[in-house]
């Protein structure tokens, strides 16, 4: 690990000012950043510890939603009774991620900003445009089983690793930030992440020093909520594919549907195509399969990850069947 200086921030404004320096980084739980620093993939000269800031609460909002502080741990989020009752999808997704020990340390803000688990990103002997811009992409012709199949570029096919963010995407979460100059803004979660294009090392729209303060959940949408994750082992593994579904039905037909996938793209993938296919559809396997076909129509495999396309379709079918109580 390279030497670095450390500062325990006493206020949001001071934290943002310190972290705006080009070689500085925020740290909270550190469950991803510390690993990356040990490998010298991340080499900040200065760490701004935001762990003491008052961002650790979950509050009701005036319209019946919840505001989740950026420092709420994954464990606290998943266990909160308001989350479990009104947003079970979110609780399920958080509990599907990592391990108990990691969830006790990992925070809401950090989970959103975790880096990819593409194996070549972590292998400093291999080219990686995300780690070293312009060096190439070893995953493109390499062992890309975990990589993405939707809306990526020839410069990077990394998949986003979060389960929590997939559920939040289906729930239309809003990310609340504060900038170095004190300006607050709200970013729909779907607009937080940048497509890799030719700058895959720039992953979000956040400015230097801009801090995620909280995540605002709108009132829960009508319908049943299901999170289904497919992975190589039953615990402590990233998703090959996951599907978050919110489904409201009426007289044997879909009244409203929300669908988001994990493991398929550089961000949690909200599928307007699947939702359109489900609108008014009958609760049948044919309808679920039509939604899966629509969701993956623009997908492109890179060899080892071709299987993700039919797997995502089957995962969506299973999640929809679970949401309608037909399995
Ligand atoms: Fe690096 Fe992205 Fe290629 Fe993985 S997919 S090697 S993260 S550039």
PDB file of C-alpha atoms in Angstrom, residues 37-326:
ATOM      1  CA  UNK A  37      -5.411   0.348  -2.119  1.00  0.00           C
ATOM      2  CA  UNK A  38      -3.649  -2.835  -1.038  1.00  0.00           C
ATOM      3  CA  UNK A  39      -3.415  -3.841  -4.689  1.00  0.00           C
ATOM      4  CA  UNK A  40      -2.320  -0.296  -5.620  1.00  0.00           C
ATOM      5  CA  UNK A  41      -5.198  -0.024  -8.046  1.00  0.00           C
ATOM      6  CA  UNK A  42      -6.400   2.951  -6.041  1.00  0.00           C
ATOM      7  CA  UNK A  43      -3.549   5.142  -4.801  1.00  0.00           C
ATOM      8  CA  UNK A  44      -5.069   8.173  -3.056  1.00  0.00           C
ATOM      9  CA  UNK A  45      -2.566  10.499  -1.398  1.00  0.00           C
ATOM     10  CA  UNK A  46      -5.207  11.664   1.082  1.00  0.00           C
ATOM     11  CA  UNK A  47      -8.221   9.945   2.638  1.00  0.00           C
ATOM     12  CA  UNK A  48     -11.165  11.925   3.953  1.00  0.00           C
ATOM     13  CA  UNK A  49     -12.982   9.745   6.488  1.00  0.00           C
ATOM     14  CA  UNK A  50     -16.651  10.723   6.534  1.00  0.00           C
ATOM     15  CA  UNK A  51     -17.593   8.092   9.114  1.00  0.00           C
ATOM     16  CA  UNK A  52     -18.333  10.644  11.857  1.00  0.00           C
ATOM     17  CA  UNK A  53     -20.704  12.778   9.771  1.00  0.00           C
ATOM     18  CA  UNK A  54     -24.405  12.719  10.757  1.00  0.00           C
ATOM     19  CA  UNK A  55     -25.535  10.699   7.749  1.00  0.00           C
ATOM     20  CA  UNK A  56     -26.430   7.453   9.469  1.00  0.00           C
ATOM     21  CA  UNK A  57     -30.212   7.671   9.861  1.00  0.00           C
ATOM     22  CA  UNK A  58     -33.253   6.428   7.976  1.00  0.00           C
ATOM     23  CA  UNK A  59     -36.068   8.989   8.073  1.00  0.00           C
ATOM     24  CA  UNK A  60     -39.639   9.225   6.857  1.00  0.00           C
ATOM     25  CA  UNK A  61     -40.244  11.763   4.088  1.00  0.00           C
ATOM     26  CA  UNK A  62     -43.344  13.936   3.960  1.00  0.00           C
ATOM     27  CA  UNK A  63     -44.824  12.074   0.985  1.00  0.00           C
ATOM     28  CA  UNK A  64     -44.587   8.627   2.557  1.00  0.00           C
ATOM     29  CA  UNK A  65     -41.166   7.583   1.339  1.00  0.00           C
ATOM     30  CA  UNK A  66     -37.867   7.100   3.138  1.00  0.00           C
ATOM     31  CA  UNK A  67     -34.601   9.017   3.173  1.00  0.00           C
ATOM     32  CA  UNK A  68     -31.626   6.712   3.754  1.00  0.00           C
ATOM     33  CA  UNK A  69     -28.473   8.396   4.996  1.00  0.00           C
ATOM     34  CA  UNK A  70     -25.331   7.616   3.039  1.00  0.00           C
ATOM     35  CA  UNK A  71     -23.686   6.097   6.118  1.00  0.00           C
ATOM     36  CA  UNK A  72     -26.500   3.665   6.930  1.00  0.00           C
ATOM     37  CA  UNK A  73     -24.831   0.288   6.874  1.00  0.00           C
ATOM     38  CA  UNK A  74     -26.113  -2.449   4.612  1.00  0.00           C
ATOM     39  CA  UNK A  75     -27.052  -4.486   7.697  1.00  0.00           C
ATOM     40  CA  UNK A  76     -29.055  -1.650   9.243  1.00  0.00           C
ATOM     41  CA  UNK A  77     -30.796  -0.955   5.944  1.00  0.00           C
ATOM     42  CA  UNK A  78     -31.815  -4.561   5.394  1.00  0.00           C
ATOM     43  CA  UNK A  79     -33.058  -4.930   8.987  1.00  0.00           C
ATOM     44  CA  UNK A  80     -35.057  -1.700   9.191  1.00  0.00           C
ATOM     45  CA  UNK A  81     -38.728  -2.669   9.633  1.00  0.00           C
ATOM     46  CA  UNK A  82     -39.949   0.174   7.399  1.00  0.00           C
ATOM     47  CA  UNK A  83     -37.711  -1.124   4.627  1.00  0.00           C
ATOM     48  CA  UNK A  84     -38.710  -4.732   5.220  1.00  0.00           C
ATOM     49  CA  UNK A  85     -42.436  -3.950   5.181  1.00  0.00           C
ATOM     50  CA  UNK A  86     -42.631  -1.306   2.450  1.00  0.00           C
ATOM     51  CA  UNK A  87     -39.588  -2.086   0.284  1.00  0.00           C
ATOM     52  CA  UNK A  88     -38.980  -5.826   0.750  1.00  0.00           C
ATOM     53  CA  UNK A  89     -37.235  -5.877  -2.611  1.00  0.00           C
ATOM     54  CA  UNK A  90     -34.503  -3.648  -1.193  1.00  0.00           C
ATOM     55  CA  UNK A  91     -34.057  -5.700   1.942  1.00  0.00           C
ATOM     56  CA  UNK A  92     -33.860  -8.905  -0.113  1.00  0.00           C
ATOM     57  CA  UNK A  93     -31.284  -7.395  -2.472  1.00  0.00           C
ATOM     58  CA  UNK A  94     -29.046  -6.102   0.315  1.00  0.00           C
ATOM     59  CA  UNK A  95     -29.128  -9.449   2.099  1.00  0.00           C
ATOM     60  CA  UNK A  96     -28.211 -11.170  -1.161  1.00  0.00           C
ATOM     61  CA  UNK A  97     -24.952  -9.215  -1.284  1.00  0.00           C
ATOM     62  CA  UNK A  98     -21.570  -9.866   0.330  1.00  0.00           C
ATOM     63  CA  UNK A  99     -21.329 -11.425   3.809  1.00  0.00           C
ATOM     64  CA  UNK A 100     -22.658 -10.465   7.232  1.00  0.00           C
ATOM     65  CA  UNK A 101     -19.285  -9.038   8.243  1.00  0.00           C
ATOM     66  CA  UNK A 102     -19.071  -6.904   5.116  1.00  0.00           C
ATOM     67  CA  UNK A 103     -22.674  -5.743   5.381  1.00  0.00           C
ATOM     68  CA  UNK A 104     -21.940  -4.574   8.945  1.00  0.00           C
ATOM     69  CA  UNK A 105     -19.264  -2.214   7.601  1.00  0.00           C
ATOM     70  CA  UNK A 106     -20.413  -1.356   4.064  1.00  0.00           C
ATOM     71  CA  UNK A 107     -22.478   1.803   3.700  1.00  0.00           C
ATOM     72  CA  UNK A 108     -25.285   2.854   1.403  1.00  0.00           C
ATOM     73  CA  UNK A 109     -23.214   5.506  -0.360  1.00  0.00           C
ATOM     74  CA  UNK A 110     -20.212   3.230  -0.716  1.00  0.00           C
ATOM     75  CA  UNK A 111     -22.313   0.404  -2.095  1.00  0.00           C
ATOM     76  CA  UNK A 112     -23.533   2.670  -4.894  1.00  0.00           C
ATOM     77  CA  UNK A 113     -19.976   3.721  -5.744  1.00  0.00           C
ATOM     78  CA  UNK A 114     -18.196   0.363  -5.491  1.00  0.00           C
ATOM     79  CA  UNK A 115     -15.930  -0.505  -8.394  1.00  0.00           C
ATOM     80  CA  UNK A 116     -16.432  -3.351 -10.841  1.00  0.00           C
ATOM     81  CA  UNK A 117     -15.374  -6.920 -10.093  1.00  0.00           C
ATOM     82  CA  UNK A 118     -14.033  -7.542 -13.601  1.00  0.00           C
ATOM     83  CA  UNK A 119     -11.043  -9.830 -12.868  1.00  0.00           C
ATOM     84  CA  UNK A 120      -8.733  -7.911 -15.181  1.00  0.00           C
ATOM     85  CA  UNK A 121      -9.417  -4.679 -13.322  1.00  0.00           C
ATOM     86  CA  UNK A 122      -7.807  -6.362 -10.305  1.00  0.00           C
ATOM     87  CA  UNK A 123      -4.932  -7.958 -12.250  1.00  0.00           C
ATOM     88  CA  UNK A 124      -2.307  -5.254 -12.654  1.00  0.00           C
ATOM     89  CA  UNK A 125      -0.327  -7.393 -15.110  1.00  0.00           C
ATOM     90  CA  UNK A 126      -3.163  -7.053 -17.679  1.00  0.00           C
ATOM     91  CA  UNK A 127      -4.335  -4.085 -19.748  1.00  0.00           C
ATOM     92  CA  UNK A 128      -7.456  -2.392 -18.456  1.00  0.00           C
ATOM     93  CA  UNK A 129      -8.860   0.905 -19.722  1.00  0.00           C
ATOM     94  CA  UNK A 130     -10.718   1.464 -16.484  1.00  0.00           C
ATOM     95  CA  UNK A 131      -7.570   1.105 -14.365  1.00  0.00           C
ATOM     96  CA  UNK A 132      -5.086   2.634 -16.840  1.00  0.00           C
ATOM     97  CA  UNK A 133      -6.893   4.714 -19.489  1.00  0.00           C
ATOM     98  CA  UNK A 134      -5.801   3.855 -23.012  1.00  0.00           C
ATOM     99  CA  UNK A 135      -4.105   0.575 -22.080  1.00  0.00           C
ATOM    100  CA  UNK A 136      -6.704  -1.724 -23.656  1.00  0.00           C
ATOM    101  CA  UNK A 137      -9.284  -4.180 -22.387  1.00  0.00           C
ATOM    102  CA  UNK A 138      -8.105  -7.668 -21.496  1.00  0.00           C
ATOM    103  CA  UNK A 139     -11.654  -8.848 -20.882  1.00  0.00           C
ATOM    104  CA  UNK A 140     -12.774  -8.306 -24.467  1.00  0.00           C
ATOM    105  CA  UNK A 141     -10.970 -11.421 -25.726  1.00  0.00           C
ATOM    106  CA  UNK A 142     -10.330 -12.884 -22.276  1.00  0.00           C
ATOM    107  CA  UNK A 143     -12.307 -14.824 -19.700  1.00  0.00           C
ATOM    108  CA  UNK A 144     -15.308 -12.497 -19.633  1.00  0.00           C
ATOM    109  CA  UNK A 145     -17.846 -14.745 -17.942  1.00  0.00           C
ATOM    110  CA  UNK A 146     -18.813 -12.095 -15.352  1.00  0.00           C
ATOM    111  CA  UNK A 147     -18.841  -9.178 -17.784  1.00  0.00           C
ATOM    112  CA  UNK A 148     -21.684  -7.182 -19.247  1.00  0.00           C
ATOM    113  CA  UNK A 149     -23.854  -7.742 -22.314  1.00  0.00           C
ATOM    114  CA  UNK A 150     -25.921  -4.543 -22.504  1.00  0.00           C
ATOM    115  CA  UNK A 151     -24.945  -1.005 -23.507  1.00  0.00           C
ATOM    116  CA  UNK A 152     -21.196  -1.310 -23.024  1.00  0.00           C
ATOM    117  CA  UNK A 153     -18.397  -0.300 -25.398  1.00  0.00           C
ATOM    118  CA  UNK A 154     -15.381  -1.883 -27.060  1.00  0.00           C
ATOM    119  CA  UNK A 155     -13.285  -0.040 -24.464  1.00  0.00           C
ATOM    120  CA  UNK A 156     -14.875  -1.702 -21.429  1.00  0.00           C
ATOM    121  CA  UNK A 157     -17.432  -4.430 -20.826  1.00  0.00           C
ATOM    122  CA  UNK A 158     -17.379  -4.280 -17.031  1.00  0.00           C
ATOM    123  CA  UNK A 159     -20.589  -4.995 -15.134  1.00  0.00           C
ATOM    124  CA  UNK A 160     -21.796  -3.071 -12.107  1.00  0.00           C
ATOM    125  CA  UNK A 161     -21.552  -5.243  -9.015  1.00  0.00           C
ATOM    126  CA  UNK A 162     -24.186  -3.898  -6.612  1.00  0.00           C
ATOM    127  CA  UNK A 163     -27.355  -5.772  -5.662  1.00  0.00           C
ATOM    128  CA  UNK A 164     -28.674  -2.873  -3.602  1.00  0.00           C
ATOM    129  CA  UNK A 165     -28.521  -0.486  -6.552  1.00  0.00           C
ATOM    130  CA  UNK A 166     -30.594  -2.850  -8.716  1.00  0.00           C
ATOM    131  CA  UNK A 167     -33.424  -2.773  -6.177  1.00  0.00           C
ATOM    132  CA  UNK A 168     -33.105   0.998  -5.808  1.00  0.00           C
ATOM    133  CA  UNK A 169     -33.329   1.369  -9.582  1.00  0.00           C
ATOM    134  CA  UNK A 170     -36.617  -0.556  -9.643  1.00  0.00           C
ATOM    135  CA  UNK A 171     -37.834   1.664  -6.799  1.00  0.00           C
ATOM    136  CA  UNK A 172     -36.967   4.924  -8.644  1.00  0.00           C
ATOM    137  CA  UNK A 173     -34.510   6.029  -5.970  1.00  0.00           C
ATOM    138  CA  UNK A 174     -33.161   9.572  -6.050  1.00  0.00           C
ATOM    139  CA  UNK A 175     -29.559  10.241  -5.055  1.00  0.00           C
ATOM    140  CA  UNK A 176     -29.119  13.401  -2.978  1.00  0.00           C
ATOM    141  CA  UNK A 177     -25.688  15.007  -3.120  1.00  0.00           C
ATOM    142  CA  UNK A 178     -23.882  18.103  -1.960  1.00  0.00           C
ATOM    143  CA  UNK A 179     -21.063  19.704  -3.925  1.00  0.00           C
ATOM    144  CA  UNK A 180     -17.916  21.439  -2.806  1.00  0.00           C
ATOM    145  CA  UNK A 181     -19.604  24.850  -3.065  1.00  0.00           C
ATOM    146  CA  UNK A 182     -22.533  23.663  -0.942  1.00  0.00           C
ATOM    147  CA  UNK A 183     -24.899  23.177  -3.862  1.00  0.00           C
ATOM    148  CA  UNK A 184     -27.334  20.330  -3.335  1.00  0.00           C
ATOM    149  CA  UNK A 185     -28.726  18.314  -6.197  1.00  0.00           C
ATOM    150  CA  UNK A 186     -30.882  15.245  -6.731  1.00  0.00           C
ATOM    151  CA  UNK A 187     -29.909  12.671  -9.334  1.00  0.00           C
ATOM    152  CA  UNK A 188     -32.222   9.848 -10.434  1.00  0.00           C
ATOM    153  CA  UNK A 189     -30.278   6.662  -9.776  1.00  0.00           C
ATOM    154  CA  UNK A 190     -30.544   5.709 -13.439  1.00  0.00           C
ATOM    155  CA  UNK A 191     -28.632   8.891 -14.323  1.00  0.00           C
ATOM    156  CA  UNK A 192     -25.894   8.449 -11.697  1.00  0.00           C
ATOM    157  CA  UNK A 193     -23.707   6.119 -13.760  1.00  0.00           C
ATOM    158  CA  UNK A 194     -21.874   7.038 -16.973  1.00  0.00           C
ATOM    159  CA  UNK A 195     -21.743   4.670 -19.933  1.00  0.00           C
ATOM    160  CA  UNK A 196     -18.162   3.500 -20.543  1.00  0.00           C
ATOM    161  CA  UNK A 197     -17.903   4.897 -24.107  1.00  0.00           C
ATOM    162  CA  UNK A 198     -14.246   5.893 -24.512  1.00  0.00           C
ATOM    163  CA  UNK A 199     -13.738   6.971 -20.868  1.00  0.00           C
ATOM    164  CA  UNK A 200     -14.576   3.888 -18.781  1.00  0.00           C
ATOM    165  CA  UNK A 201     -12.469   5.194 -15.894  1.00  0.00           C
ATOM    166  CA  UNK A 202     -15.088   7.918 -15.299  1.00  0.00           C
ATOM    167  CA  UNK A 203     -17.953   5.952 -13.791  1.00  0.00           C
ATOM    168  CA  UNK A 204     -20.446   8.472 -12.404  1.00  0.00           C
ATOM    169  CA  UNK A 205     -21.665  12.004 -13.013  1.00  0.00           C
ATOM    170  CA  UNK A 206     -20.420  13.129  -9.589  1.00  0.00           C
ATOM    171  CA  UNK A 207     -17.996  16.066  -9.589  1.00  0.00           C
ATOM    172  CA  UNK A 208     -14.745  16.003  -7.574  1.00  0.00           C
ATOM    173  CA  UNK A 209     -15.644  16.486  -3.925  1.00  0.00           C
ATOM    174  CA  UNK A 210     -19.366  15.889  -4.502  1.00  0.00           C
ATOM    175  CA  UNK A 211     -20.688  13.765  -1.649  1.00  0.00           C
ATOM    176  CA  UNK A 212     -23.683  11.439  -1.648  1.00  0.00           C
ATOM    177  CA  UNK A 213     -25.620  12.509   1.453  1.00  0.00           C
ATOM    178  CA  UNK A 214     -28.626  10.255   1.143  1.00  0.00           C
ATOM    179  CA  UNK A 215     -30.869   8.163  -1.045  1.00  0.00           C
ATOM    180  CA  UNK A 216     -34.532   9.120  -1.215  1.00  0.00           C
ATOM    181  CA  UNK A 217     -37.077   6.420  -1.905  1.00  0.00           C
ATOM    182  CA  UNK A 218     -40.472   7.511  -3.222  1.00  0.00           C
ATOM    183  CA  UNK A 219     -43.527   5.919  -1.604  1.00  0.00           C
ATOM    184  CA  UNK A 220     -43.558   2.209  -2.361  1.00  0.00           C
ATOM    185  CA  UNK A 221     -45.104   1.347  -5.726  1.00  0.00           C
ATOM    186  CA  UNK A 222     -48.190  -0.889  -5.766  1.00  0.00           C
ATOM    187  CA  UNK A 223     -47.694  -4.584  -6.317  1.00  0.00           C
ATOM    188  CA  UNK A 224     -45.496  -7.409  -5.145  1.00  0.00           C
ATOM    189  CA  UNK A 225     -41.757  -6.949  -4.975  1.00  0.00           C
ATOM    190  CA  UNK A 226     -39.250  -9.702  -5.722  1.00  0.00           C
ATOM    191  CA  UNK A 227     -35.452  -9.779  -5.990  1.00  0.00           C
ATOM    192  CA  UNK A 228     -33.961 -12.872  -7.553  1.00  0.00           C
ATOM    193  CA  UNK A 229     -30.200 -13.386  -7.814  1.00  0.00           C
ATOM    194  CA  UNK A 230     -28.356 -16.099  -9.724  1.00  0.00           C
ATOM    195  CA  UNK A 231     -24.749 -16.695  -8.709  1.00  0.00           C
ATOM    196  CA  UNK A 232     -22.093 -19.371  -8.666  1.00  0.00           C
ATOM    197  CA  UNK A 233     -22.552 -20.185  -4.978  1.00  0.00           C
ATOM    198  CA  UNK A 234     -25.299 -19.534  -2.485  1.00  0.00           C
ATOM    199  CA  UNK A 235     -23.471 -16.891  -0.464  1.00  0.00           C
ATOM    200  CA  UNK A 236     -20.772 -14.240  -0.809  1.00  0.00           C
ATOM    201  CA  UNK A 237     -20.765 -14.146  -4.605  1.00  0.00           C
ATOM    202  CA  UNK A 238     -21.564 -11.438  -7.112  1.00  0.00           C
ATOM    203  CA  UNK A 239     -24.534 -11.836  -9.409  1.00  0.00           C
ATOM    204  CA  UNK A 240     -24.164 -13.508 -12.743  1.00  0.00           C
ATOM    205  CA  UNK A 241     -27.627 -12.100 -13.290  1.00  0.00           C
ATOM    206  CA  UNK A 242     -30.224 -10.645 -10.958  1.00  0.00           C
ATOM    207  CA  UNK A 243     -33.738  -9.367 -11.532  1.00  0.00           C
ATOM    208  CA  UNK A 244     -35.729  -6.888  -9.458  1.00  0.00           C
ATOM    209  CA  UNK A 245     -39.449  -6.938 -10.168  1.00  0.00           C
ATOM    210  CA  UNK A 246     -42.397  -4.905  -8.915  1.00  0.00           C
ATOM    211  CA  UNK A 247     -45.634  -6.260 -10.321  1.00  0.00           C
ATOM    212  CA  UNK A 248     -49.215  -5.084  -9.806  1.00  0.00           C
ATOM    213  CA  UNK A 249     -51.930  -7.282 -11.279  1.00  0.00           C
ATOM    214  CA  UNK A 250     -55.651  -7.006 -11.852  1.00  0.00           C
ATOM    215  CA  UNK A 251     -58.038  -9.718 -13.038  1.00  0.00           C
ATOM    216  CA  UNK A 252     -55.294 -11.942 -14.355  1.00  0.00           C
ATOM    217  CA  UNK A 253     -53.421  -9.186 -16.160  1.00  0.00           C
ATOM    218  CA  UNK A 254     -50.457  -6.953 -15.393  1.00  0.00           C
ATOM    219  CA  UNK A 255     -51.579  -3.490 -14.325  1.00  0.00           C
ATOM    220  CA  UNK A 256     -48.108  -2.072 -13.711  1.00  0.00           C
ATOM    221  CA  UNK A 257     -44.615  -3.531 -13.888  1.00  0.00           C
ATOM    222  CA  UNK A 258     -41.113  -2.441 -13.050  1.00  0.00           C
ATOM    223  CA  UNK A 259     -38.109  -4.491 -14.082  1.00  0.00           C
ATOM    224  CA  UNK A 260     -34.412  -3.947 -13.362  1.00  0.00           C
ATOM    225  CA  UNK A 261     -31.478  -6.301 -13.906  1.00  0.00           C
ATOM    226  CA  UNK A 262     -28.087  -6.674 -12.269  1.00  0.00           C
ATOM    227  CA  UNK A 263     -24.959  -8.185 -13.789  1.00  0.00           C
ATOM    228  CA  UNK A 264     -25.839  -7.167 -17.336  1.00  0.00           C
ATOM    229  CA  UNK A 265     -24.496  -3.659 -17.813  1.00  0.00           C
ATOM    230  CA  UNK A 266     -22.253  -0.901 -16.461  1.00  0.00           C
ATOM    231  CA  UNK A 267     -25.180   0.128 -14.274  1.00  0.00           C
ATOM    232  CA  UNK A 268     -28.282  -1.472 -12.819  1.00  0.00           C
ATOM    233  CA  UNK A 269     -30.335  -1.976 -15.959  1.00  0.00           C
ATOM    234  CA  UNK A 270     -33.916  -0.702 -15.856  1.00  0.00           C
ATOM    235  CA  UNK A 271     -35.733  -2.313 -18.756  1.00  0.00           C
ATOM    236  CA  UNK A 272     -38.420  -0.087 -20.264  1.00  0.00           C
ATOM    237  CA  UNK A 273     -38.785  -2.703 -23.010  1.00  0.00           C
ATOM    238  CA  UNK A 274     -39.687  -5.439 -20.548  1.00  0.00           C
ATOM    239  CA  UNK A 275     -42.066  -3.145 -18.716  1.00  0.00           C
ATOM    240  CA  UNK A 276     -43.805  -2.202 -21.977  1.00  0.00           C
ATOM    241  CA  UNK A 277     -44.103  -5.865 -22.951  1.00  0.00           C
ATOM    242  CA  UNK A 278     -45.668  -6.667 -19.592  1.00  0.00           C
ATOM    243  CA  UNK A 279     -48.166  -3.808 -19.580  1.00  0.00           C
ATOM    244  CA  UNK A 280     -51.625  -5.376 -19.840  1.00  0.00           C
ATOM    245  CA  UNK A 281     -50.144  -8.835 -20.442  1.00  0.00           C
ATOM    246  CA  UNK A 282     -51.716 -12.021 -19.154  1.00  0.00           C
ATOM    247  CA  UNK A 283     -50.019 -13.814 -16.262  1.00  0.00           C
ATOM    248  CA  UNK A 284     -48.635 -16.589 -18.405  1.00  0.00           C
ATOM    249  CA  UNK A 285     -45.259 -18.048 -19.155  1.00  0.00           C
ATOM    250  CA  UNK A 286     -45.575 -16.784 -22.734  1.00  0.00           C
ATOM    251  CA  UNK A 287     -45.984 -13.211 -21.470  1.00  0.00           C
ATOM    252  CA  UNK A 288     -43.011 -13.545 -19.128  1.00  0.00           C
ATOM    253  CA  UNK A 289     -40.873 -14.934 -21.937  1.00  0.00           C
ATOM    254  CA  UNK A 290     -41.959 -12.114 -24.251  1.00  0.00           C
ATOM    255  CA  UNK A 291     -40.822  -9.632 -21.612  1.00  0.00           C
ATOM    256  CA  UNK A 292     -37.463 -11.388 -21.341  1.00  0.00           C
ATOM    257  CA  UNK A 293     -37.018 -11.356 -25.105  1.00  0.00           C
ATOM    258  CA  UNK A 294     -37.813  -7.638 -25.202  1.00  0.00           C
ATOM    259  CA  UNK A 295     -35.432  -6.890 -22.327  1.00  0.00           C
ATOM    260  CA  UNK A 296     -32.473  -8.593 -23.967  1.00  0.00           C
ATOM    261  CA  UNK A 297     -33.119  -7.726 -27.621  1.00  0.00           C
ATOM    262  CA  UNK A 298     -30.080  -5.427 -27.838  1.00  0.00           C
ATOM    263  CA  UNK A 299     -27.785  -7.653 -25.743  1.00  0.00           C
ATOM    264  CA  UNK A 300     -24.444  -8.782 -27.134  1.00  0.00           C
ATOM    265  CA  UNK A 301     -22.309 -11.533 -25.669  1.00  0.00           C
ATOM    266  CA  UNK A 302     -18.508 -11.658 -25.798  1.00  0.00           C
ATOM    267  CA  UNK A 303     -17.997 -15.412 -25.767  1.00  0.00           C
ATOM    268  CA  UNK A 304     -17.710 -16.675 -22.230  1.00  0.00           C
ATOM    269  CA  UNK A 305     -20.657 -14.533 -21.119  1.00  0.00           C
ATOM    270  CA  UNK A 306     -23.062 -15.444 -23.941  1.00  0.00           C
ATOM    271  CA  UNK A 307     -24.974 -17.574 -21.438  1.00  0.00           C
ATOM    272  CA  UNK A 308     -26.040 -14.462 -19.547  1.00  0.00           C
ATOM    273  CA  UNK A 309     -28.604 -13.572 -22.211  1.00  0.00           C
ATOM    274  CA  UNK A 310     -30.808 -16.680 -21.869  1.00  0.00           C
ATOM    275  CA  UNK A 311     -30.046 -16.778 -18.131  1.00  0.00           C
ATOM    276  CA  UNK A 312     -31.394 -13.239 -17.707  1.00  0.00           C
ATOM    277  CA  UNK A 313     -34.543 -14.164 -19.605  1.00  0.00           C
ATOM    278  CA  UNK A 314     -35.108 -17.199 -17.402  1.00  0.00           C
ATOM    279  CA  UNK A 315     -34.321 -15.224 -14.242  1.00  0.00           C
ATOM    280  CA  UNK A 316     -36.924 -12.628 -15.174  1.00  0.00           C
ATOM    281  CA  UNK A 317     -39.456 -15.353 -15.882  1.00  0.00           C
ATOM    282  CA  UNK A 318     -38.822 -16.899 -12.472  1.00  0.00           C
ATOM    283  CA  UNK A 319     -39.050 -13.538 -10.689  1.00  0.00           C
ATOM    284  CA  UNK A 320     -42.340 -12.728 -12.426  1.00  0.00           C
ATOM    285  CA  UNK A 321     -43.740 -16.149 -11.594  1.00  0.00           C
ATOM    286  CA  UNK A 322     -42.743 -15.646  -7.963  1.00  0.00           C
ATOM    287  CA  UNK A 323     -44.329 -12.188  -7.910  1.00  0.00           C
ATOM    288  CA  UNK A 324     -47.599 -13.587  -9.204  1.00  0.00           C
ATOM    289  CA  UNK A 325     -47.524 -16.571  -6.894  1.00  0.00           C
ATOM    290  CA  UNK A 326     -47.474 -19.070  -9.721  1.00  0.00           C
TER     291      UNK A 326
END
